Every structure is written in structure tokens, then in C-alpha cells.
Tab-separated table of C-alpha atoms and ligand atoms in Angstrom:
chain	number	residue	atom	x	y	z
A	155	MET	CA	-0.135	0.164	-0.132
A	156	SER	CA	2.656	2.463	0.791
A	157	ASN	CA	4.403	2.489	-2.868
A	158	ASP	CA	0.250	3.308	-3.824
A	159	LEU	CA	0.686	6.153	-1.280
A	160	LEU	CA	3.753	7.362	-2.450
A	161	ASP	CA	2.779	7.084	-6.116
A	162	LEU	CA	-0.383	9.320	-5.208
A	163	ALA	CA	2.123	11.487	-3.140
A	164	ARG	CA	4.236	12.066	-6.017
A	165	ASP	CA	1.634	12.817	-8.671
A	166	VAL	CA	-0.057	15.463	-6.606
A	167	ALA	CA	3.087	17.015	-5.989
A	168	PHE	CA	4.151	17.406	-9.403
A	169	ALA	CA	0.693	18.906	-10.116
A	170	ALA	CA	0.967	21.231	-7.517
A	171	GLY	CA	4.742	22.342	-8.395
A	172	GLU	CA	3.676	22.541	-11.652
A	173	LEU	CA	1.130	25.067	-10.448
A	174	VAL	CA	3.627	26.954	-8.003
A	175	TYR	CA	5.927	27.479	-10.622
A	176	ARG	CA	3.934	28.800	-13.392
A	177	ARG	CA	2.659	31.291	-10.953
A	178	ARG	CA	6.098	32.512	-9.487
A	179	ALA	CA	6.913	33.128	-13.519
A	180	GLU	CA	3.623	35.054	-13.429
A	181	GLY	CA	4.670	37.400	-10.361
A	182	VAL	CA	4.178	36.707	-6.525
A	183	THR	CA	2.411	38.818	-4.198
A	184	VAL	CA	1.699	38.208	-0.349
A	185	ALA	CA	-1.850	37.661	0.383
A	186	ASP	CA	-1.675	38.069	4.482
A	187	HIS	CA	1.138	37.981	7.243
A	188	LYS	CA	0.545	35.049	9.936
A	189	SER	CA	2.936	35.070	13.281
A	190	SER	CA	4.513	38.145	12.736
A	191	PRO	CA	4.958	40.920	9.901
A	192	VAL	CA	7.911	38.577	8.153
A	193	ASP	CA	5.687	35.622	7.991
A	194	VAL	CA	4.002	35.645	5.208
A	195	VAL	CA	1.444	33.650	2.543
A	196	THR	CA	0.845	34.120	-0.951
A	197	LEU	CA	-1.936	33.328	-3.195
A	198	ALA	CA	0.164	30.436	-4.781
A	199	ASP	CA	0.194	28.792	-1.320
A	200	ARG	CA	-3.283	28.996	-1.209
A	201	GLU	CA	-3.767	27.934	-4.149
A	202	SER	CA	-1.400	24.800	-4.133
A	203	GLU	CA	-3.168	23.620	-0.969
A	204	ALA	CA	-6.386	23.926	-2.458
A	205	LEU	CA	-5.177	21.589	-5.311
A	206	ILE	CA	-3.375	19.016	-3.098
A	207	ARG	CA	-6.276	18.721	-0.851
A	208	SER	CA	-8.978	18.445	-4.008
A	209	MET	CA	-7.019	15.827	-5.772
A	210	LEU	CA	-5.640	14.046	-2.337
A	211	ALA	CA	-9.775	13.841	-1.680
A	212	ASP	CA	-10.895	12.686	-5.104
A	213	ALA	CA	-8.476	9.561	-4.776
A	214	ARG	CA	-8.391	9.202	-0.958
A	215	PRO	CA	-12.077	10.739	0.326
A	216	ASN	CA	-11.941	8.925	3.817
A	217	ASP	CA	-8.217	10.053	4.574
A	218	ALA	CA	-7.802	13.003	6.822
A	219	PHE	CA	-5.945	16.491	5.743
A	220	PHE	CA	-3.628	18.885	7.755
A	221	GLY	CA	-2.340	21.466	5.959
A	222	GLU	CA	-0.192	24.498	6.558
A	223	GLU	CA	-3.288	26.856	5.187
A	224	THR	CA	-5.609	24.795	6.766
A	225	SER	CA	-4.529	23.017	9.545
A	226	GLY	CA	-6.518	25.152	11.645
A	227	GLU	CA	-9.910	23.677	10.445
A	228	ALA	CA	-11.176	20.858	12.498
A	229	ALA	CA	-13.302	19.364	9.343
A	230	ALA	CA	-9.668	18.905	7.725
A	231	ARG	CA	-7.768	17.767	10.622
A	232	ASP	CA	-10.910	15.246	11.967
A	233	GLY	CA	-12.519	14.191	8.294
A	234	GLY	CA	-10.518	11.073	7.902
A	235	THR	CA	-12.120	7.651	8.837
A	236	SER	CA	-9.621	5.384	7.262
A	237	GLY	CA	-6.866	6.274	9.855
A	238	LEU	CA	-4.437	7.939	7.674
A	239	THR	CA	-3.724	11.868	7.642
A	240	TRP	CA	-1.721	13.428	4.832
A	241	ILE	CA	0.815	15.996	6.265
A	242	VAL	CA	1.031	19.021	3.452
A	243	ASP	CA	3.078	22.486	3.057
A	244	PRO	CA	2.060	23.733	0.059
A	245	ILE	CA	4.962	25.787	-0.473
A	246	ASP	CA	7.855	25.336	1.905
A	247	GLY	CA	10.366	28.084	1.989
A	248	THR	CA	7.743	30.977	1.195
A	249	VAL	CA	10.002	33.694	1.677
A	250	ASN	CA	12.252	31.834	-1.178
A	251	TYR	CA	9.316	31.515	-3.166
A	252	LEU	CA	8.471	35.216	-2.715
A	253	TYR	CA	11.826	36.495	-3.636
A	254	ASP	CA	12.394	33.900	-6.760
A	255	ILE	CA	15.133	32.083	-4.640
A	256	PRO	CA	14.839	28.650	-6.719
A	257	HIS	CA	14.939	26.721	-3.125
A	258	TYR	CA	11.705	25.963	-2.191
A	259	ALA	CA	9.324	22.821	-1.890
A	260	ILE	CA	6.038	20.822	-1.602
A	261	SER	CA	5.956	18.687	1.101
A	262	ILE	CA	3.759	15.936	1.216
A	263	THR	CA	3.426	12.879	3.545
A	264	VAL	CA	0.654	10.488	4.764
A	265	VAL	CA	0.731	9.133	8.063
A	266	GLU	CA	-0.987	6.359	10.197
A	267	GLY	CA	-2.551	8.435	12.712
A	268	ASP	CA	-3.177	11.920	14.139
A	269	PRO	CA	-1.016	14.858	12.931
A	270	ASN	CA	1.176	14.261	15.890
A	271	PRO	CA	4.811	13.427	15.418
A	272	PHE	CA	5.001	11.880	18.590
A	273	THR	CA	2.274	9.063	17.995
A	274	TRP	CA	2.209	9.044	13.786
A	275	ASN	CA	3.722	6.421	11.829
A	276	ALA	CA	5.241	7.936	8.942
A	277	LEU	CA	3.990	5.809	5.869
A	278	ALA	CA	5.332	7.786	2.501
A	279	GLY	CA	6.576	11.132	1.869
A	280	CYS	CA	7.589	13.248	-1.441
A	281	VAL	CA	9.609	16.812	-1.416
A	282	LEU	CA	9.448	18.119	-4.767
A	283	ASN	CA	11.573	21.240	-5.744
A	284	PRO	CA	9.288	22.560	-8.714
A	285	ALA	CA	12.425	24.730	-9.661
A	286	THR	CA	14.991	22.505	-10.200
A	287	GLY	CA	12.606	19.341	-10.764
A	288	GLU	CA	14.219	17.507	-7.926
A	289	VAL	CA	12.134	15.253	-6.174
A	290	PHE	CA	12.999	13.013	-3.014
A	291	THR	CA	11.161	10.209	-1.991
A	292	ALA	CA	10.686	7.381	0.744
A	293	THR	CA	8.527	4.701	1.607
A	294	ALA	CA	8.467	3.022	5.529
A	295	GLY	CA	11.177	0.546	5.478
A	296	GLU	CA	12.394	0.994	1.908
A	297	GLY	CA	15.153	3.276	1.551
A	298	ALA	CA	15.042	7.016	0.039
A	299	TRP	CA	15.222	8.140	-3.410
A	300	LEU	CA	16.532	11.180	-5.482
A	301	GLY	CA	14.457	10.572	-8.585
A	302	ASP	CA	15.348	7.072	-9.555
A	303	THR	CA	18.571	7.003	-7.579
A	304	ALA	CA	18.832	5.540	-4.224
A	305	ILE	CA	20.188	7.941	-1.663
A	306	HIS	CA	22.204	7.934	1.596
A	307	ALA	CA	23.066	9.710	4.160
A	308	ALA	CA	26.886	10.987	4.290
A	309	PRO	CA	29.039	9.128	7.155
A	310	SER	CA	29.551	10.484	10.149
A	311	VAL	CA	32.487	13.151	10.761
A	312	ASP	CA	33.755	15.088	13.436
A	313	LEU	CA	32.164	18.184	14.120
A	314	ALA	CA	34.663	20.384	13.306
A	315	GLN	CA	34.463	18.614	9.853
A	316	ALA	CA	30.724	19.098	9.262
A	317	LEU	CA	28.779	21.160	6.953
A	318	VAL	CA	25.890	22.134	8.975
A	319	ALA	CA	22.419	23.697	8.188
A	320	THR	CA	19.692	25.310	10.343
A	321	GLY	CA	16.748	27.551	10.332
A	322	PHE	CA	15.427	30.344	11.867
A	323	GLY	CA	11.756	31.168	13.311
A	324	TYR	CA	9.846	34.128	12.653
A	325	ASP	CA	9.796	35.760	15.884
A	326	ALA	CA	11.950	38.300	16.204
A	327	GLU	CA	13.319	37.823	20.033
A	328	VAL	CA	13.913	33.866	19.237
A	329	ARG	CA	15.943	34.957	16.071
A	330	ARG	CA	17.988	36.867	18.546
A	331	ALA	CA	18.197	33.652	20.790
A	332	GLN	CA	18.893	31.447	17.905
A	333	GLY	CA	21.702	33.653	16.245
A	334	ALA	CA	23.510	33.681	19.200
A	335	VAL	CA	23.589	29.842	19.472
A	336	VAL	CA	24.760	29.976	15.786
A	337	ALA	CA	27.352	32.574	16.624
A	338	GLN	CA	29.050	30.043	19.094
A	339	LEU	CA	28.516	26.941	16.943
A	340	LEU	CA	30.032	28.501	13.673
A	341	PRO	CA	33.694	28.473	14.556
A	342	GLU	CA	33.669	24.744	15.989
A	343	VAL	CA	31.870	23.165	12.320
A	344	ARG	CA	33.141	23.318	8.627
A	345	ASP	CA	30.633	25.717	8.127
A	346	ILE	CA	26.546	26.713	8.258
A	347	ARG	CA	24.074	26.874	6.137
A	348	ARG	CA	20.723	28.693	6.198
A	349	MET	CA	18.946	27.869	3.030
A	350	GLY	CA	15.327	28.286	4.250
A	351	THR	CA	13.388	25.242	3.388
A	352	ALA	CA	13.452	22.648	6.384
A	353	SER	CA	11.744	19.852	3.771
A	354	LEU	CA	15.464	20.272	1.282
A	355	ASP	CA	17.509	20.622	4.320
A	356	LEU	CA	16.351	17.235	5.760
A	357	CYS	CA	16.783	16.095	2.018
A	358	PHE	CA	20.123	17.156	1.775
A	359	VAL	CA	21.188	14.972	4.667
A	360	ALA	CA	19.621	12.396	3.324
A	361	ASN	CA	21.769	12.262	0.038
A	362	GLY	CA	24.947	13.660	1.791
A	363	ARG	CA	24.562	17.340	0.948
A	364	LEU	CA	25.005	18.253	4.357
A	365	ASN	CA	26.111	16.669	7.144
A	366	ALA	CA	23.275	17.861	9.897
A	367	TYR	CA	20.603	19.989	9.741
A	368	PHE	CA	18.930	21.232	13.399
A	369	GLU	CA	15.997	23.649	13.870
A	370	ARG	CA	13.736	24.958	16.595
A	371	GLY	CA	10.152	25.508	16.169
A	372	LEU	CA	9.363	24.041	12.708
A	373	GLN	CA	5.669	23.156	12.109
A	374	HIS	CA	4.309	19.443	11.198
A	375	TRP	CA	4.533	19.751	7.925
A	376	ASP	CA	8.103	21.169	7.586
A	377	HIS	CA	9.509	18.089	8.771
A	378	ALA	CA	7.196	15.665	8.256
A	379	ALA	CA	8.214	14.362	4.429
A	380	GLY	CA	12.041	15.440	5.019
A	381	ALA	CA	12.441	13.482	8.372
A	382	LEU	CA	11.101	10.290	6.545
A	383	ILE	CA	13.493	10.748	3.656
A	384	ALA	CA	16.196	11.136	6.034
A	385	ARG	CA	15.521	8.558	8.180
A	386	GLU	CA	15.201	5.997	5.380
A	387	ALA	CA	18.670	7.143	3.691
A	388	GLY	CA	20.641	6.327	7.093
A	389	ALA	CA	20.326	9.754	9.093
A	390	ARG	CA	19.475	9.611	12.963
A	391	VAL	CA	16.427	12.235	12.531
A	392	THR	CA	15.294	12.825	16.638
A	393	GLY	CA	14.534	15.501	19.058
A	394	PHE	CA	15.599	15.780	22.401
A	395	ASP	CA	16.944	12.756	24.179
A	396	GLY	CA	15.726	10.462	21.350
A	397	VAL	CA	12.461	11.462	21.459
A	398	ALA	CA	10.901	12.310	18.154
A	399	ALA	CA	11.028	15.159	15.479
A	400	SER	CA	9.111	17.855	16.209
A	401	ARG	CA	8.351	21.629	16.948
A	402	GLU	CA	10.296	21.356	20.173
A	403	PHE	CA	13.614	20.313	18.177
A	404	THR	CA	14.733	18.663	14.850
A	405	LEU	CA	18.034	17.116	14.236
A	406	ALA	CA	19.256	15.113	11.604
A	407	GLY	CA	22.719	13.223	11.135
A	408	ALA	CA	24.652	10.400	10.687
A	409	PRO	CA	24.072	8.841	14.169
A	410	GLU	CA	27.457	9.561	16.232
A	411	LEU	CA	27.407	13.094	14.543
A	412	ALA	CA	24.180	13.664	15.648
A	413	ALA	CA	25.018	12.885	18.915
A	414	ALA	CA	27.589	14.911	19.347
A	415	LEU	CA	25.774	17.713	17.612
A	416	GLU	CA	22.950	17.597	20.088
A	417	ALA	CA	24.844	17.626	23.344
A	418	ARG	CA	27.111	20.504	21.737
A	419	LEU	CA	24.078	22.413	20.999
A	420	ILE	CA	22.334	21.610	24.373
A	421	ASP	CA	25.492	23.114	25.673
A	422	LEU	CA	25.341	26.272	24.013
A	423	GLY	CA	21.399	26.709	24.898
A	424	VAL	CA	19.999	25.620	21.901
B	617	LIP	C1	10.027	27.517	6.664
B	617	LIP	C2	11.172	26.626	6.746
B	617	LIP	C3	12.303	26.942	7.354
B	617	LIP	C4	12.448	27.930	8.154
B	617	LIP	C5	11.764	28.715	8.014
B	617	LIP	C6	10.280	28.674	7.692
B	617	LIP	P1	8.016	28.063	5.669
B	617	LIP	O1	8.923	26.862	6.481
B	617	LIP	O2	11.177	25.859	6.023
B	617	LIP	O3	13.277	26.153	7.815
B	617	LIP	O4	14.063	28.403	8.785
B	617	LIP	O5	11.407	29.885	9.121
B	617	LIP	O6	9.695	27.900	8.586
B	617	LIP	O7	6.977	29.125	6.407
B	617	LIP	O8	8.453	28.446	4.374
B	617	LIP	O9	6.578	26.855	5.634
């Protein structure tokens, strides 16, 4: 069943990706602001989620839907009777998308259970960058892929040799604290990357373009698919003390490096 679910996720992601990419070429404007003046949503975000939700409902009407732009709607969250929930970010990396930086993604995951990373069982995930055409996929227990090529996380390296990605929240005071942690970590690692799209950051750990990634404050839809892909590629994906990756903390990397990075980040007050 997971392969059928993945095929559906991939087909829907490509349909949404075509729409999003076309809207980008036509010109993108801010439709609204959310948690702060710099936390924006575009009309394309809303159009993409509406298309994804419609296609999934047509194909699997008894599944629940939990998307970034409609997660507050009880009907979307509770509408399922199948036991499966689709966790969707219609455009991850919205600020990159708004600025026409070609590093944003459609992220679609299907889980057994409710939209709770501490209890769900991720079955299949797809992360598509519409600007590059790169599509990362995984099904539980069957590995991770970039297109038709199996992918694997990089072997562990010492912290000082690690290329580490992170991200920041939209609240100014949260960003101040997050910046202070990065300022202390920067001299201790190979380098830091802040690319603005959590789902792709996790996929880049999955195929070795990054040694590790960490971030606090991610929404379910930001990490759900990328976490499955990174885990299926052999990376350790975790929250603090081995709990599931979540809004509290998400970290991914080869097991030994992940443990060393988590310990250092805790020392630094992440
Ligand atoms: C983004 C994440 C990114 C984070 C940004 C933002 P969005 O998601 O993918 O990792 O650092 O602050 O949360 O808001 O573009 O869907």
C-alpha cells in the first residue's frame, strides 16, 4: 500500500509544483501575514494547498488532511475515517519563493494516525523542488530516493568537519536567541548553511549534501516528509533525548555526528 500512497503523493506534488512554478513566473505577491510581519503567505500557497487537498480527497476521500493553510480547520484535521492523515506544506520555503530564490518545495507525507509527530507512523513522503525538478521520496522500510537513484546519508564526520544547516523562526526575539547559538557553533564546524526550506534541508542530509541539520520551531508540515526521507537514507532524525523530531527540536545527521551535535547544542543553550 505504501508504494501506491507514494505514487499518489508524487503525482499530486508534481501537479502542485507545476501550478506553483507557473504562478512564480507570473509574479507573486503577499496575500497575508501570519505569526509576524515577515511570516507571509502568498496566493500560490493557498492555491497549491487547495489543489493538493482536492486531488487527495478525490483519490482517497476517507483520509484526513492536515495542511499549513487549513490546519486550523477541524474538518480538515478530523475528517478522516481511514486512519490515515496527509500532512502537507503547499510551499515550504515561502520567503525563498516570494523572492524567486529557486529553493522551495512541495512537501507531502501520509501517516498512520493523527497529525502528532510523537504518535504518527509515517508511511510515505515526497519533497519536490519545482524550480529544479528534484524529487526526493521514501516509503517506510524501503529506503530513500532522489528521482530514480537510491540515496544515503553521508558517513559520520567530526563536528569540526561537518557542514551544518539550520533555520530561524519568524519572531524577532526567537531569532536573536537562535542567532546567538549559531554564532557560538560557527567556529566549531566546517560551515553553516541557512537555506530557508526545512524539507529540503532534511533531504540534503539524506543524500549527503549536508552532514547535519537542526532547527527549533518547525511546524509538522515542515519536517514530516523530510524526516522520513532522511531516516530511510540512514540518518538519525530526532528531537531531544531520542524523542521524535517535532516543533520543540529537529536534528538530523549520521548517528555519531548527530549525538555530538545534539550534546554541543544543548551546551550552547539551543
Ligand atoms: C520555513 C522552514 C524553514 C524555516 C523558516 C520557515 P515556511 O517554512 O522551511 O526551515 O527556517 O523560518 O519556517 O514558513 O516557508 O513554510
